[in-house]
Short mmCIF file of C-alpha atoms in Angstrom, two decimals:
data_model
loop_
_atom_site.label_atom_id
_atom_site.label_comp_id
_atom_site.label_asym_id
_atom_site.label_seq_id
_atom_site.Cartn_x
_atom_site.Cartn_y
_atom_site.Cartn_z
CA MET A 10 50.21 148.75 78.28
CA ARG A 11 47.67 146.15 78.52
CA ILE A 12 47.98 144.42 81.30
CA PRO A 13 47.81 140.69 81.71
CA GLN A 14 45.67 138.49 83.86
CA SER A 15 47.28 135.34 83.30
CA LEU A 16 50.12 134.57 85.13
CA LEU A 17 52.74 131.86 83.28
CA VAL A 18 54.03 129.52 86.42
CA ALA A 19 57.46 128.13 84.30
CA THR A 20 58.44 125.49 86.54
CA GLU A 21 57.48 121.67 85.51
CA ASN A 22 58.57 120.35 88.76
CA PRO A 23 55.89 119.61 90.47
CA GLY A 24 56.50 120.06 94.36
CA LYS A 25 57.72 123.55 92.77
CA LEU A 26 54.58 124.21 90.97
CA ALA A 27 52.27 122.76 94.21
CA GLU A 28 53.92 125.53 95.86
CA LEU A 29 54.55 128.83 93.60
CA ARG A 30 50.87 127.51 93.39
CA ARG A 31 49.81 127.81 97.24
CA LEU A 32 51.83 131.19 97.77
CA LEU A 33 50.22 132.65 94.88
CA GLY A 34 46.58 131.24 94.55
CA ASP A 35 45.21 134.42 95.76
CA LEU A 36 46.04 136.73 93.35
CA PRO A 37 43.99 137.91 90.57
CA PHE A 38 45.64 136.16 88.06
CA ASP A 39 44.82 133.21 86.55
CA LEU A 40 47.87 131.03 86.57
CA TYR A 41 49.22 128.30 84.45
CA GLY A 42 52.21 126.00 84.79
CA LEU A 43 54.24 124.44 81.56
CA GLU A 44 51.83 120.86 81.62
CA ARG A 45 49.55 123.57 79.81
CA PHE A 46 51.87 124.34 77.33
CA PRO A 47 53.74 121.31 76.21
CA GLY A 48 54.98 122.86 73.12
CA VAL A 49 57.42 124.91 73.92
CA GLU A 50 61.31 124.71 73.97
CA GLN A 51 63.26 124.51 77.67
CA ILE A 52 65.49 126.57 78.53
CA SER A 53 68.79 125.06 80.22
CA GLU A 54 69.98 127.55 83.38
CA THR A 55 73.09 128.61 81.21
CA GLY A 56 73.35 131.91 84.26
CA GLU A 57 75.65 131.92 86.30
CA SER A 58 73.49 133.06 89.76
CA PHE A 59 70.33 132.53 90.54
CA VAL A 60 68.88 135.09 89.20
CA GLU A 61 70.13 135.35 85.67
CA ASN A 62 69.18 131.33 85.35
CA ALA A 63 65.24 132.86 86.82
CA SER A 64 65.05 135.98 84.82
CA LEU A 65 66.64 133.44 81.87
CA LYS A 66 63.30 131.56 81.96
CA ALA A 67 61.40 133.19 82.73
CA THR A 68 62.32 136.09 78.95
CA GLY A 69 62.28 132.90 77.50
CA TYR A 70 59.10 130.94 77.89
CA ALA A 71 57.47 134.93 77.77
CA ASN A 72 58.63 134.87 74.54
CA GLN A 73 57.36 131.48 73.28
CA THR A 74 53.39 131.45 75.25
CA ARG A 75 53.21 135.56 75.03
CA LEU A 76 51.75 135.85 78.77
CA LEU A 77 52.89 137.46 81.89
CA THR A 78 55.60 134.54 83.57
CA LEU A 79 57.15 134.52 86.87
CA ALA A 80 60.02 132.00 86.44
CA ASP A 81 62.30 130.77 89.39
CA ASP A 82 65.59 129.45 90.12
CA SER A 83 66.44 127.56 93.74
CA GLY A 84 69.33 126.00 95.73
CA LEU A 85 71.00 124.83 98.57
CA GLU A 86 74.63 126.17 99.24
CA VAL A 87 75.83 124.51 102.13
CA ASP A 88 79.07 125.93 103.42
CA ALA A 89 81.30 123.15 104.28
CA LEU A 90 80.91 122.19 100.51
CA GLY A 91 81.61 125.66 99.49
CA GLY A 92 78.96 126.32 98.32
CA ALA A 93 78.09 123.48 96.42
CA PRO A 94 75.78 122.54 95.57
CA GLY A 95 74.61 126.31 94.50
CA LEU A 96 73.61 126.46 90.80
CA VAL A 97 73.65 122.43 90.08
CA SER A 98 71.35 121.42 93.04
CA ALA A 99 68.29 119.88 90.51
CA ARG A 100 71.31 118.19 89.50
CA TYR A 101 73.63 117.08 92.25
CA ALA A 102 73.87 113.54 91.48
CA ASP A 103 73.16 111.44 88.24
CA GLU A 104 70.71 112.83 84.94
CA GLY A 105 67.41 111.54 86.05
CA ALA A 106 67.99 110.79 89.89
CA SER A 107 65.64 111.49 92.28
CA ASP A 108 65.29 114.26 95.30
CA GLY A 109 66.13 111.12 97.51
CA GLU A 110 69.42 110.62 95.65
CA ARG A 111 70.55 113.55 95.36
CA THR A 112 69.91 114.23 98.90
CA THR A 113 72.07 110.53 99.85
CA ARG A 114 74.56 111.97 97.85
CA LEU A 115 74.55 115.64 100.07
CA LEU A 116 74.80 113.95 103.26
CA ALA A 117 77.14 111.36 102.37
CA GLU A 118 79.60 114.53 102.00
CA LEU A 119 78.71 116.05 104.55
CA SER A 120 79.32 112.54 106.68
CA ASN A 121 82.26 113.63 109.08
CA ILE A 122 80.80 117.47 109.48
CA GLU A 123 79.88 117.75 112.49
CA ALA A 124 76.71 119.27 113.52
CA SER A 125 78.10 122.64 114.80
CA LYS A 126 79.96 123.50 110.68
CA ARG A 127 77.22 122.12 108.53
CA SER A 128 74.96 125.31 107.95
CA ALA A 129 74.01 126.38 105.38
CA ARG A 130 70.97 128.73 103.13
CA PHE A 131 68.36 128.59 100.58
CA VAL A 132 68.04 130.76 97.86
CA SER A 133 65.74 131.50 95.58
CA ALA A 134 65.06 134.16 92.58
CA VAL A 135 62.13 134.97 90.86
CA ALA A 136 62.16 136.76 87.52
CA ILE A 137 59.07 138.55 86.70
CA ALA A 138 58.81 139.26 82.80
CA SER A 139 56.47 140.84 80.96
CA SER A 140 54.55 138.67 77.45
CA GLU A 141 56.69 140.38 75.71
CA GLY A 142 59.67 138.77 77.04
CA GLN A 143 60.71 141.77 79.30
CA ILE A 144 61.82 142.04 82.48
CA LEU A 145 59.73 143.28 84.34
CA ASN A 146 60.74 142.92 88.69
CA VAL A 147 63.64 140.40 89.97
CA SER A 148 63.44 139.47 93.60
CA VAL A 149 65.87 137.56 95.58
CA GLY A 150 64.65 135.23 99.25
CA THR A 151 67.32 133.43 101.08
CA CYS A 152 66.76 131.05 104.86
CA ARG A 153 69.90 130.24 106.77
CA GLY A 154 69.91 126.65 108.43
CA GLN A 155 71.73 123.41 109.03
CA ILE A 156 72.08 120.15 107.76
CA SER A 157 70.19 117.43 109.89
CA PHE A 158 72.32 113.78 109.66
CA ALA A 159 68.89 112.26 108.02
CA PRO A 160 66.41 113.04 106.22
CA ARG A 161 63.29 113.44 108.47
CA GLY A 162 59.54 114.36 107.73
CA SER A 163 57.19 114.25 104.35
CA GLY A 164 56.58 117.28 103.49
CA GLY A 165 57.66 119.83 100.88
CA PHE A 166 60.54 118.60 98.13
CA GLY A 167 64.29 118.39 97.78
CA TYR A 168 66.48 118.55 100.00
CA ASP A 169 63.33 119.95 102.57
CA PRO A 170 63.66 116.81 104.02
CA ILE A 171 67.88 117.52 105.83
CA PHE A 172 66.69 121.18 105.23
CA ILE A 173 66.62 122.06 109.32
CA PRO A 174 65.34 126.51 108.67
CA ASN A 175 67.00 128.13 111.59
CA GLY A 176 64.98 128.92 115.12
CA TYR A 177 63.28 125.22 114.43
CA ASP A 178 63.89 121.77 115.52
CA LYS A 179 62.04 120.19 111.98
CA THR A 180 63.01 120.27 108.73
CA PHE A 181 60.75 122.06 106.01
CA ALA A 182 59.66 118.39 105.76
CA GLU A 183 58.54 118.12 108.69
CA LEU A 184 56.77 122.36 109.63
CA LYS A 185 54.03 122.71 108.83
CA ALA A 186 52.78 123.95 104.81
CA GLU A 187 51.13 127.53 106.23
CA ILE A 188 54.78 127.52 108.69
CA LYS A 189 57.15 126.71 105.79
CA ASN A 190 55.42 128.95 103.41
CA GLY A 191 55.79 132.13 106.06
CA ILE A 192 59.26 131.61 106.35
CA SER A 193 60.80 130.02 103.40
CA HIS A 194 63.38 131.80 100.58
CA ARG A 195 61.45 130.77 98.44
CA ALA A 196 58.17 131.98 100.30
CA ARG A 197 60.62 135.79 100.75
CA ALA A 198 61.48 136.11 97.79
CA LEU A 199 57.99 136.19 96.11
CA SER A 200 57.01 138.19 98.50
CA GLU A 201 58.70 141.16 97.07
CA ALA A 202 56.89 139.76 93.26
CA ARG A 203 53.49 139.72 94.66
CA ARG A 204 54.04 143.45 95.79
CA PHE A 205 54.56 143.57 91.89
CA LEU A 206 51.92 141.50 90.47
CA LEU A 207 49.28 143.59 93.03
CA THR A 208 50.79 147.13 91.48
CA LEU A 209 49.70 145.13 87.63
CA THR A 210 46.52 144.80 88.63
CA ILE A 211 45.93 148.22 91.12
CA ALA A 212 47.54 150.17 87.40
CA SER A 213 44.59 147.67 84.94
CA SER A 214 42.37 148.84 87.31
CA ALA A 215 42.48 151.96 87.66
CA ARG A 216 41.65 152.51 83.17
#
């Protein structure tokens, strides 16, 4: 089997794309984002889990671009809200709402929840599909923490300004990128994905 040396990182979220590029940039692949393929049809996240959504996107974009494709689906699960926003983390406010607006809604819903009951976790699922659209590898990473009472920090994206990972007193948005990229849900899911991608390059060079 021919091993592709190009890797599509299938996201239109600029913050997520930048983070994925940092985490994957040292791999021996040419990385492309969806912005390089303006004609592709957007893949809807209709799955019932993060793994299903990541797999749908990896397969759908691989079939359209004919590239080895990595796709991620991630979200925030807050215990006091019964796991919400969960699968709809990116759509937790009105259509087209900003990260700040989604964060504001979440904090409003937790306004009467005391510090000891603001536990939450980030979840990330990463799926890799072949250029023919076959799922080759799936990995999942989580990061547990607490929701702060107000946004703090200017780094990261999404809910990073209100998520304090366990063992730290700073939000993801306050932590240095190298620290966040060592402990985050996405970094943990990508750790296994990286190992799999490296096996592809080893197999390719052995021929």
